[in-house]
Structure formats: structure tokens, C-alpha cells
mmCIF file of C-alpha atoms in Angstrom:
data_model
loop_
_atom_site.group_PDB
_atom_site.id
_atom_site.type_symbol
_atom_site.label_atom_id
_atom_site.label_comp_id
_atom_site.label_asym_id
_atom_site.label_seq_id
_atom_site.Cartn_x
_atom_site.Cartn_y
_atom_site.Cartn_z
ATOM 1 C CA MET E 1 34.727 -12.294 61.854
ATOM 2 C CA ASN E 2 34.689 -12.444 58.031
ATOM 3 C CA GLN E 3 32.536 -10.225 55.813
ATOM 4 C CA THR E 4 30.021 -12.978 55.013
ATOM 5 C CA ALA E 5 29.395 -13.536 58.711
ATOM 6 C CA ILE E 6 28.968 -9.818 59.279
ATOM 7 C CA LEU E 7 26.448 -9.593 56.444
ATOM 8 C CA SER E 8 24.554 -12.621 57.733
ATOM 9 C CA GLU E 9 24.409 -11.127 61.208
ATOM 10 C CA SER E 10 23.282 -7.824 59.702
ATOM 11 C CA LYS E 11 20.431 -9.538 57.873
ATOM 12 C CA ILE E 12 19.318 -11.197 61.088
ATOM 13 C CA ASP E 13 19.413 -7.879 62.928
ATOM 14 C CA HIS E 14 17.316 -6.184 60.262
ATOM 15 C CA GLN E 15 14.695 -8.779 59.519
ATOM 16 C CA ILE E 16 11.338 -7.253 58.584
ATOM 17 C CA ASP E 17 7.830 -8.402 57.944
ATOM 18 C CA ILE E 18 8.047 -8.096 54.161
ATOM 19 C CA LEU E 19 4.311 -8.182 53.536
ATOM 20 C CA THR E 20 3.641 -5.539 56.187
ATOM 21 C CA GLU E 21 6.366 -3.287 54.831
ATOM 22 C CA SER E 22 5.180 -3.756 51.235
ATOM 23 C CA LYS E 23 1.605 -2.912 52.159
ATOM 24 C CA TYR E 24 2.855 0.191 53.946
ATOM 25 C CA VAL E 25 4.505 1.339 50.707
ATOM 26 C CA PHE E 26 1.294 0.770 48.756
ATOM 27 C CA GLU E 27 -0.849 2.528 51.351
ATOM 28 C CA THR E 28 1.532 5.478 51.612
ATOM 29 C CA GLU E 29 1.673 6.034 47.870
ATOM 30 C CA ILE E 30 -2.087 5.529 47.440
ATOM 31 C CA ASN E 31 -2.632 8.112 50.165
ATOM 32 C CA ALA E 32 -0.355 10.536 48.323
ATOM 33 C CA ILE E 33 -2.291 9.984 45.095
ATOM 34 C CA ASN E 34 -5.586 10.628 46.873
ATOM 35 C CA LEU E 35 -4.238 13.840 48.400
ATOM 36 C CA VAL E 36 -3.158 15.081 44.988
ATOM 37 C CA LYS E 37 -6.465 14.015 43.419
ATOM 38 C CA ASP E 38 -8.356 16.061 46.002
ATOM 39 C CA ALA E 39 -6.030 19.016 45.351
ATOM 40 C CA LEU E 40 -6.814 19.176 41.626
ATOM 41 C CA ASP E 41 -8.403 22.527 40.905
ATOM 42 C CA GLU E 42 -8.494 25.361 38.385
ATOM 43 C CA ARG E 43 -4.698 25.405 38.266
ATOM 44 C CA PHE E 44 -4.727 21.979 36.654
ATOM 45 C CA VAL E 45 -7.607 22.914 34.338
ATOM 46 C CA ARG E 46 -5.703 26.011 33.189
ATOM 47 C CA ILE E 47 -2.578 23.943 32.479
ATOM 48 C CA VAL E 48 -4.558 21.464 30.365
ATOM 49 C CA GLU E 49 -6.213 24.286 28.421
ATOM 50 C CA LEU E 50 -2.868 26.004 27.932
ATOM 51 C CA ILE E 51 -1.236 22.876 26.503
ATOM 52 C CA SER E 52 -4.227 22.074 24.290
ATOM 53 C CA ASN E 53 -3.855 25.517 22.670
ATOM 54 C CA CYS E 54 -0.086 25.268 22.261
ATOM 55 C CA THR E 55 1.037 26.053 18.705
ATOM 56 C CA GLY E 56 4.528 24.689 19.300
ATOM 57 C CA LYS E 57 5.925 21.677 21.089
ATOM 58 C CA VAL E 58 5.527 20.473 24.655
ATOM 59 C CA ILE E 59 8.890 19.853 26.303
ATOM 60 C CA VAL E 60 9.071 17.938 29.578
ATOM 61 C CA THR E 61 12.198 18.161 31.701
ATOM 62 C CA GLY E 62 13.349 16.850 35.066
ATOM 63 C CA MET E 63 16.507 15.614 36.758
ATOM 64 C CA GLY E 64 17.184 12.315 38.507
ATOM 65 C CA LYS E 65 14.110 10.261 39.344
ATOM 66 C CA PRO E 66 11.739 13.042 38.194
ATOM 67 C CA GLY E 67 13.751 12.985 34.966
ATOM 68 C CA HIS E 68 12.803 9.352 34.390
ATOM 69 C CA VAL E 69 9.182 10.273 35.107
ATOM 70 C CA SER E 70 9.402 13.261 32.757
ATOM 71 C CA ARG E 71 10.638 11.044 29.949
ATOM 72 C CA LYS E 72 7.671 8.725 30.468
ATOM 73 C CA ILE E 73 5.197 11.620 30.600
ATOM 74 C CA ALA E 74 6.513 13.004 27.309
ATOM 75 C CA ALA E 75 6.256 9.554 25.725
ATOM 76 C CA THR E 76 2.678 9.084 26.929
ATOM 77 C CA MET E 77 1.680 12.531 25.676
ATOM 78 C CA ALA E 78 3.211 11.816 22.282
ATOM 79 C CA SER E 79 1.413 8.489 21.965
ATOM 80 C CA LEU E 80 -1.908 10.162 22.775
ATOM 81 C CA GLY E 81 -1.675 13.016 20.313
ATOM 82 C CA THR E 82 0.349 15.773 22.015
ATOM 83 C CA SER E 83 3.562 16.738 20.205
ATOM 84 C CA ALA E 84 5.936 16.276 23.137
ATOM 85 C CA PHE E 85 9.496 15.227 23.900
ATOM 86 C CA PHE E 86 11.837 14.943 26.874
ATOM 87 C CA LEU E 87 14.725 17.372 27.360
ATOM 88 C CA HIS E 88 17.531 16.412 29.750
ATOM 89 C CA PRO E 89 18.316 19.542 31.781
ATOM 90 C CA ALA E 90 22.050 18.802 31.945
ATOM 91 C CA GLU E 91 22.182 18.466 28.154
ATOM 92 C CA ALA E 92 20.096 21.632 27.908
ATOM 93 C CA LEU E 93 22.921 23.478 29.688
ATOM 94 C CA HIS E 94 25.276 22.424 26.903
ATOM 95 C CA GLY E 95 23.314 23.408 23.818
ATOM 96 C CA ASP E 96 20.045 21.502 23.828
ATOM 97 C CA LEU E 97 18.195 24.647 24.910
ATOM 98 C CA GLY E 98 18.249 25.303 21.182
ATOM 99 C CA MET E 99 15.414 22.785 20.925
ATOM 100 C CA ILE E 100 13.119 25.283 22.667
ATOM 101 C CA SER E 101 11.378 28.112 20.829
ATOM 102 C CA ALA E 102 9.124 30.937 21.944
ATOM 103 C CA ASN E 103 5.856 29.197 21.038
ATOM 104 C CA ASP E 104 6.722 26.067 23.033
ATOM 105 C CA ILE E 105 5.593 25.030 26.498
ATOM 106 C CA VAL E 106 8.158 23.671 28.946
ATOM 107 C CA ILE E 107 6.938 21.491 31.809
ATOM 108 C CA ALA E 108 9.649 21.340 34.467
ATOM 109 C CA ILE E 109 9.254 18.762 37.239
ATOM 110 C CA SER E 110 11.205 18.969 40.493
ATOM 111 C CA TYR E 111 9.678 17.953 43.793
ATOM 112 C CA SER E 112 12.044 20.191 45.759
ATOM 113 C CA GLY E 113 11.902 22.852 43.069
ATOM 114 C CA GLU E 114 15.606 23.449 43.620
ATOM 115 C CA SER E 115 17.320 20.812 41.476
ATOM 116 C CA GLU E 116 20.491 22.560 40.331
ATOM 117 C CA GLU E 117 20.272 21.490 36.693
ATOM 118 C CA ILE E 118 16.668 22.697 36.538
ATOM 119 C CA THR E 119 17.205 26.055 38.242
ATOM 120 C CA LYS E 120 20.163 26.838 35.974
ATOM 121 C CA ILE E 121 18.074 26.613 32.785
ATOM 122 C CA LEU E 122 15.062 28.575 34.076
ATOM 123 C CA PRO E 123 16.423 32.057 33.235
ATOM 124 C CA ASN E 124 17.268 30.964 29.687
ATOM 125 C CA ILE E 125 13.827 29.464 29.143
ATOM 126 C CA LYS E 126 12.347 32.814 30.116
ATOM 127 C CA ILE E 127 14.715 34.691 27.768
ATOM 128 C CA ILE E 128 13.772 32.343 24.892
ATOM 129 C CA GLY E 129 10.161 33.217 25.586
ATOM 130 C CA ALA E 130 8.687 29.738 26.071
ATOM 131 C CA THR E 131 5.863 29.318 28.553
ATOM 132 C CA LEU E 132 7.087 27.605 31.717
ATOM 133 C CA ILE E 133 4.897 25.277 33.771
ATOM 134 C CA GLY E 134 6.421 24.237 37.094
ATOM 135 C CA ILE E 135 5.375 21.104 38.952
ATOM 136 C CA SER E 136 6.775 20.843 42.468
ATOM 137 C CA GLY E 137 6.082 20.081 46.083
ATOM 138 C CA ASN E 138 7.582 23.381 47.265
ATOM 139 C CA GLN E 139 5.494 26.522 46.848
ATOM 140 C CA ASN E 140 8.465 28.743 47.728
ATOM 141 C CA SER E 141 10.936 27.097 45.387
ATOM 142 C CA SER E 142 12.899 28.753 42.593
ATOM 143 C CA LEU E 143 11.019 26.650 40.049
ATOM 144 C CA ILE E 144 7.612 27.912 41.126
ATOM 145 C CA LYS E 145 8.828 31.526 41.342
ATOM 146 C CA TYR E 146 10.083 31.384 37.743
ATOM 147 C CA SER E 147 7.032 29.561 36.379
ATOM 148 C CA ASP E 148 4.253 31.217 34.399
ATOM 149 C CA TYR E 149 1.872 28.519 35.593
ATOM 150 C CA SER E 150 2.343 25.929 38.286
ATOM 151 C CA PHE E 151 0.915 23.025 40.180
ATOM 152 C CA VAL E 152 2.161 22.474 43.740
ATOM 153 C CA PHE E 153 1.563 19.140 45.395
ATOM 154 C CA PRO E 154 -0.022 19.005 48.835
ATOM 155 C CA LYS E 155 2.132 17.685 51.654
ATOM 156 C CA PHE E 156 2.585 13.922 51.902
ATOM 157 C CA ILE E 157 5.358 11.590 52.988
ATOM 158 C CA GLU E 158 7.633 9.446 50.884
ATOM 159 C CA ALA E 159 7.116 5.693 51.152
ATOM 160 C CA CYS E 160 10.824 5.304 51.893
ATOM 161 C CA SER E 161 11.278 4.508 55.602
ATOM 162 C CA MET E 162 13.623 7.506 55.894
ATOM 163 C CA ASN E 163 11.155 9.780 54.073
ATOM 164 C CA LEU E 164 13.992 10.639 51.698
ATOM 165 C CA ALA E 165 14.043 8.567 48.509
ATOM 166 C CA PRO E 166 11.629 9.742 45.781
ATOM 167 C CA THR E 167 8.818 7.208 45.988
ATOM 168 C CA SER E 168 5.443 8.797 46.688
ATOM 169 C CA SER E 169 6.578 11.958 44.901
ATOM 170 C CA THR E 170 7.550 10.214 41.686
ATOM 171 C CA THR E 171 4.319 8.213 41.754
ATOM 172 C CA VAL E 172 2.141 11.319 41.971
ATOM 173 C CA GLU E 173 4.237 13.023 39.285
ATOM 174 C CA MET E 174 3.609 10.045 37.034
ATOM 175 C CA VAL E 175 -0.139 9.992 37.702
ATOM 176 C CA LEU E 176 -0.429 13.744 37.199
ATOM 177 C CA GLY E 177 1.361 13.370 33.871
ATOM 178 C CA ASP E 178 -1.017 10.579 32.857
ATOM 179 C CA ALA E 179 -3.970 12.796 33.770
ATOM 180 C CA LEU E 180 -2.575 15.578 31.578
ATOM 181 C CA ALA E 181 -2.012 13.239 28.624
ATOM 182 C CA VAL E 182 -5.441 11.601 28.864
ATOM 183 C CA CYS E 183 -7.361 14.877 29.282
ATOM 184 C CA LEU E 184 -5.514 16.369 26.306
ATOM 185 C CA SER E 185 -6.280 13.331 24.157
ATOM 186 C CA LYS E 186 -9.985 13.756 24.879
ATOM 187 C CA ILE E 187 -9.834 17.440 23.959
ATOM 188 C CA TYR E 188 -8.171 16.522 20.642
ATOM 189 C CA GLY E 189 -10.834 13.879 19.953
ATOM 190 C CA PHE E 190 -8.074 11.277 19.838
ATOM 191 C CA HIS E 191 -9.510 7.839 19.026
ATOM 192 C CA GLU E 192 -8.437 4.280 18.257
ATOM 193 C CA HIS E 193 -7.426 4.954 14.682
ATOM 194 C CA ASN E 194 -5.161 7.828 15.777
ATOM 195 C CA TYR E 195 -3.625 5.568 18.400
ATOM 196 C CA ALA E 196 -3.083 2.841 15.825
ATOM 197 C CA LEU E 197 -1.396 5.344 13.505
ATOM 198 C CA TYR E 198 1.166 6.111 16.229
ATOM 199 C CA HIS E 199 1.527 2.437 17.247
ATOM 200 C CA PRO E 200 1.721 0.504 13.961
ATOM 201 C CA ALA E 201 3.741 -2.337 15.495
ATOM 202 C CA GLY E 202 1.336 -2.865 18.394
ATOM 203 C CA SER E 203 -1.550 -5.319 18.442
ATOM 204 C CA LEU E 204 -4.189 -2.581 18.202
ATOM 205 C CA GLY E 205 -2.260 -0.836 15.445
ATOM 206 C CA LYS E 206 -2.166 -3.995 13.378
ATOM 207 C CA LYS E 207 -5.874 -4.643 13.869
ATOM 208 C CA LEU E 208 -6.856 -1.144 12.818
ATOM 209 C CA LEU E 209 -4.356 -0.596 10.014
ATOM 210 C CA ILE E 210 -3.559 -3.846 8.200
ATOM 211 C CA LYS E 211 -5.893 -4.637 5.310
ATOM 212 C CA VAL E 212 -6.171 -7.971 3.534
ATOM 213 C CA SER E 213 -4.615 -6.334 0.469
ATOM 214 C CA ASP E 214 -1.432 -5.777 2.525
ATOM 215 C CA ILE E 215 -0.875 -9.483 3.146
ATOM 216 C CA MET E 216 -2.774 -11.315 0.394
ATOM 217 C CA HIS E 217 -1.262 -13.750 -2.091
ATOM 218 C CA LYS E 218 -1.415 -11.966 -5.435
ATOM 219 C CA ASP E 219 -0.148 -12.098 -9.008
ATOM 220 C CA GLU E 220 2.079 -15.130 -9.574
ATOM 221 C CA LYS E 221 1.717 -16.183 -5.925
ATOM 222 C CA ASN E 222 -2.042 -16.497 -6.155
ATOM 223 C CA ALA E 223 -3.640 -19.762 -7.266
ATOM 224 C CA GLU E 224 -6.151 -19.342 -10.069
ATOM 225 C CA VAL E 225 -7.276 -20.998 -13.311
ATOM 226 C CA LYS E 226 -9.765 -20.185 -16.022
ATOM 227 C CA ALA E 227 -13.143 -21.867 -16.218
ATOM 228 C CA GLY E 228 -12.995 -25.054 -18.246
ATOM 229 C CA THR E 229 -9.507 -25.996 -17.024
ATOM 230 C CA LYS E 230 -8.992 -29.738 -16.584
ATOM 231 C CA LEU E 231 -9.133 -30.773 -12.949
ATOM 232 C CA LYS E 232 -5.707 -32.419 -13.193
ATOM 233 C CA ASP E 233 -4.187 -29.107 -14.339
ATOM 234 C CA ALA E 234 -5.979 -27.225 -11.581
ATOM 235 C CA ILE E 235 -4.548 -29.664 -9.035
ATOM 236 C CA VAL E 236 -1.035 -28.997 -10.380
ATOM 237 C CA GLU E 237 -1.617 -25.229 -10.018
ATOM 238 C CA MET E 238 -2.982 -25.662 -6.490
ATOM 239 C CA SER E 239 0.017 -27.771 -5.502
ATOM 240 C CA ALA E 240 2.489 -25.277 -6.984
ATOM 241 C CA LYS E 241 1.025 -22.293 -5.106
ATOM 242 C CA ALA E 242 0.474 -24.253 -1.872
ATOM 243 C CA ILE E 243 -2.130 -21.947 -0.332
ATOM 244 C CA GLY E 244 -4.849 -24.587 0.076
ATOM 245 C CA ILE E 245 -7.288 -23.095 -2.409
ATOM 246 C CA ILE E 246 -7.575 -22.352 -6.121
ATOM 247 C CA ASN E 247 -9.817 -19.669 -7.592
ATOM 248 C CA ILE E 248 -11.721 -20.199 -10.832
ATOM 249 C CA VAL E 249 -12.311 -17.099 -12.959
ATOM 250 C CA ASN E 250 -13.892 -16.230 -16.317
ATOM 251 C CA GLU E 251 -12.334 -14.336 -19.218
ATOM 252 C CA ASN E 252 -13.010 -11.020 -17.444
ATOM 253 C CA HIS E 253 -11.202 -12.254 -14.339
ATOM 254 C CA GLU E 254 -14.432 -12.377 -12.356
ATOM 255 C CA LEU E 255 -14.659 -15.028 -9.653
ATOM 256 C CA LEU E 256 -16.848 -18.015 -10.542
ATOM 257 C CA GLY E 257 -15.925 -20.499 -7.851
ATOM 258 C CA VAL E 258 -13.227 -22.015 -5.645
ATOM 259 C CA PHE E 259 -11.748 -25.444 -5.120
ATOM 260 C CA THR E 260 -9.975 -26.228 -1.853
ATOM 261 C CA ASP E 261 -7.756 -28.940 -0.373
ATOM 262 C CA GLY E 262 -10.834 -30.239 1.420
ATOM 263 C CA ASP E 263 -12.784 -30.369 -1.846
ATOM 264 C CA LEU E 264 -9.919 -32.322 -3.406
ATOM 265 C CA ARG E 265 -9.948 -34.935 -0.641
ATOM 266 C CA ARG E 266 -13.717 -35.306 -0.951
ATOM 267 C CA THR E 267 -13.400 -35.674 -4.734
ATOM 268 C CA PHE E 268 -10.929 -38.524 -4.377
ATOM 269 C CA THR E 269 -13.243 -40.374 -1.968
ATOM 270 C CA ARG E 270 -15.784 -40.513 -4.794
ATOM 271 C CA GLU E 271 -13.224 -42.426 -6.889
ATOM 272 C CA VAL E 272 -13.651 -40.143 -9.887
ATOM 273 C CA ASN E 273 -11.229 -39.891 -12.769
ATOM 274 C CA VAL E 274 -9.514 -36.509 -12.508
ATOM 275 C CA TYR E 275 -8.523 -36.792 -16.182
ATOM 276 C CA ASP E 276 -12.168 -36.731 -17.236
ATOM 277 C CA LEU E 277 -13.344 -33.830 -15.091
ATOM 278 C CA SER E 278 -13.179 -30.099 -15.566
ATOM 279 C CA VAL E 279 -12.636 -27.835 -12.572
ATOM 280 C CA ASP E 280 -16.142 -26.494 -13.296
ATOM 281 C CA ASP E 281 -17.540 -29.919 -12.333
ATOM 282 C CA VAL E 282 -16.166 -29.830 -8.794
ATOM 283 C CA MET E 283 -15.781 -26.185 -7.804
ATOM 284 C CA ALA E 284 -17.896 -24.545 -5.128
ATOM 285 C CA LYS E 285 -19.966 -21.976 -6.995
ATOM 286 C CA SER E 286 -20.871 -18.520 -5.628
ATOM 287 C CA PRO E 287 -18.191 -18.745 -2.937
ATOM 288 C CA LEU E 288 -17.758 -16.394 0.004
ATOM 289 C CA TYR E 289 -15.323 -13.582 -0.803
ATOM 290 C CA ILE E 290 -14.171 -10.260 0.653
ATOM 291 C CA ASP E 291 -13.222 -6.827 -0.638
ATOM 292 C CA SER E 292 -9.559 -5.806 -0.831
ATOM 293 C CA ASP E 293 -10.154 -2.867 1.530
ATOM 294 C CA MET E 294 -11.382 -5.079 4.361
ATOM 295 C CA LEU E 295 -9.306 -5.059 7.542
ATOM 296 C CA ALA E 296 -7.448 -8.296 8.130
ATOM 297 C CA VAL E 297 -8.974 -8.662 11.592
ATOM 298 C CA ASP E 298 -12.493 -8.570 10.089
ATOM 299 C CA ALA E 299 -11.512 -11.166 7.480
ATOM 300 C CA LEU E 300 -10.193 -13.391 10.264
ATOM 301 C CA LYS E 301 -13.530 -13.164 12.076
ATOM 302 C CA ILE E 302 -15.395 -14.160 8.892
ATOM 303 C CA MET E 303 -13.142 -17.165 8.343
ATOM 304 C CA LYS E 304 -13.475 -18.321 11.931
ATOM 305 C CA ASP E 305 -17.253 -17.849 11.917
ATOM 306 C CA ASN E 306 -17.566 -19.866 8.700
ATOM 307 C CA ASN E 307 -14.890 -22.430 9.607
ATOM 308 C CA ILE E 308 -12.868 -21.798 6.456
ATOM 309 C CA SER E 309 -9.129 -21.274 6.116
ATOM 310 C CA ALA E 310 -8.892 -19.008 3.039
ATOM 311 C CA LEU E 311 -10.898 -16.367 1.209
ATOM 312 C CA PRO E 312 -10.737 -14.914 -2.329
ATOM 313 C CA ILE E 313 -10.233 -11.143 -2.442
ATOM 314 C CA ILE E 314 -12.111 -8.957 -4.920
ATOM 315 C CA ARG E 315 -11.524 -5.423 -6.153
ATOM 316 C CA ASN E 316 -13.954 -3.806 -8.605
ATOM 317 C CA HIS E 317 -15.634 -7.204 -9.155
ATOM 318 C CA LYS E 318 -12.357 -8.857 -10.213
ATOM 319 C CA LEU E 319 -10.196 -11.371 -8.370
ATOM 320 C CA VAL E 320 -6.984 -9.784 -7.019
ATOM 321 C CA GLY E 321 -5.749 -12.280 -4.448
ATOM 322 C CA THR E 322 -6.295 -14.758 -1.643
ATOM 323 C CA VAL E 323 -5.802 -14.473 2.109
ATOM 324 C CA ARG E 324 -5.492 -17.331 4.588
ATOM 325 C CA VAL E 325 -6.047 -17.553 8.319
ATOM 326 C CA ASN E 326 -2.344 -18.288 8.778
ATOM 327 C CA ASP E 327 -1.401 -15.135 6.838
ATOM 328 C CA ILE E 328 -3.357 -13.003 9.291
ATOM 329 C CA LEU E 329 -2.159 -14.827 12.394
ATOM 330 C CA GLY E 330 1.375 -14.566 11.032
ATOM 331 C CA VAL E 331 1.378 -10.757 11.280
ATOM 332 C CA GLY E 332 0.231 -10.885 14.904
ATOM 333 C CA ILE E 333 -3.505 -10.327 14.542
ATOM 334 C CA PHE E 334 -5.810 -12.408 16.723
ATOM 335 C CA VAL E 335 -9.494 -12.381 17.607
#
């Protein structure tokens, strides 16, 4: 019998009800989360308070699957205002322990509490003088014995059918880490603007950080003419700048009016002679405008609410630029 036939026969012999098995995994891991939730007590509160008062860094370490979880926990903490990073325990054995100082807090995660790479760095962490927080499922483990503070998970089973592969344990480690990060962020008074500062490339970061002055058409790229300019010359300027609007200003560079592509089309339907008219004759006077410090997302809302595609931008009562709907959408801001 060839290998393909053997594999096919093996699949037939081990057919499962996929939906039933999948639901079992969900139920098992949800049960583990609920057990840990019910086990939260003063130990967890003390750990949160300890980290919130840390004057150094928070270092999260773990090996294998808990290592992947540790990396994510450190990243979540960092994004929510806690100065944290992940330390690989194997690399720590070869010099990276130098990243730890006495005023730091080390969170070591090992469900068994006996991961070799973790247990080997514990004595050195103590010699350095950093505070050690152990998170494990084994109260009698080396990790918990070395730890200054600890949280021990209640007993639950892994979702793996052999009760071996880290499944439920890594899930509860992840959720516990999220709980730490979120509670700490609330203690710090972390809010949307802080989050945006740490996530400038994200959608929220763009909405809360990008101002119209960051993306406006200005200087030689802005379309503007002085009052009294012939309409034909204003049309040439509008065409050259290609932003769909031209701003009309006085000698002090104060905005007097605007003339848009739509205004131009409506002017031509009246069969007027553009050589006879001044831009003053056709401009929209007292136009809607915005301040240069306005957030781009707020400008976009104004343009959508008023069904216009561009707005003049003012600073200290003087025209400084123009922003269009497409400019704002182009940097990834939507409403």
C-alpha cells in the first residue's frame, strides 16, 4: 500500500465532527477564562498597583508559546501607556540580562513554572535587584518560589484533546495580560489622544493628530488672486492649480470670497463674456472657511454636511491655504 493510500485510510479512521470538536475548544477555553476571572483577588490588585508605581521599565518574558503571549502582552502594555518590552529568556542568558536594572519589574510567564530558560535567569534577576512577578499554573514551581509577587492560575484543562498543548493556558495568560494593560491605562488616565500619539499610522491616530494645516495646499500650490482680477485671469490661475477652487483676497491677504469649478460652469450657462467680468462679479462672498488648527476629520465633516469639496484655511484672519475632501480621504481619514 502506498503512502497516499495509508494517509487516506488514516483520515477515514480519524474522522471527527468538526463543529462539535471546535465548540468543545471554545467551551473549554471559555471555562478556563471564567475560572481565572473568579480567582482574581488582592494578588492581582497588588500586581497592578506595583506596576503602576514602577519607576523603571516593565519587562515581560516567557519561553515557547508563553513567549509569544509575553511579546503580545508587552506590546499591548506599551500601546496603552506602560513602558514595557519583551525579553527572550534564551537571549537573556547570553547578555540581554543587561537590559534589566534594579528599578525594573520583570513579569515571567510559565504555566509549568519550570521552563528551563526561565528558571536559569531567575537567580540573576534577583541579584540585579529587579522585582520579579511570576505568573504560573504551579504553586510549587521554581518560578513562584523565586518571585516577589505572583499570580497562580486555578486548575483547568487544556483544550487540546491530549490535555498537553498550550491552549487554554495561553488564552488565560493573554487575557490576564490584557487585564493588566487595561487597568494600568485607566490608572494613568490614558485617553484617545495618548493612544493616537502612540499609533500615528492608525485610523484613530490620523483622526486625532492630523490637522488641515498638515495637508493643505499652500504657497505656490494654493489658488488665489487679488480682488479686481479679471475673470479670465482667475480661470487661468484656477486651471493651473487644479484644486477646484480659487480664493479671492484683498491687499492684506484677508479672504473676500471664493470661486469654484461649479461656479464657473454656472457662469458659462449664463453666456457671459469672461473678458468683461472681474472675479469680484462672480465670486461667492463671505464664504465658509476653517482655522488652520482644525483637525482634518472635523473639516471633512463640515464639507460633507455642507456638500462642498474644498474649504479655504485661515490663520490670524489671513488666507494660508486650501483643503479638499480628496486631500483628507487621501491620508486615510473617513467619517
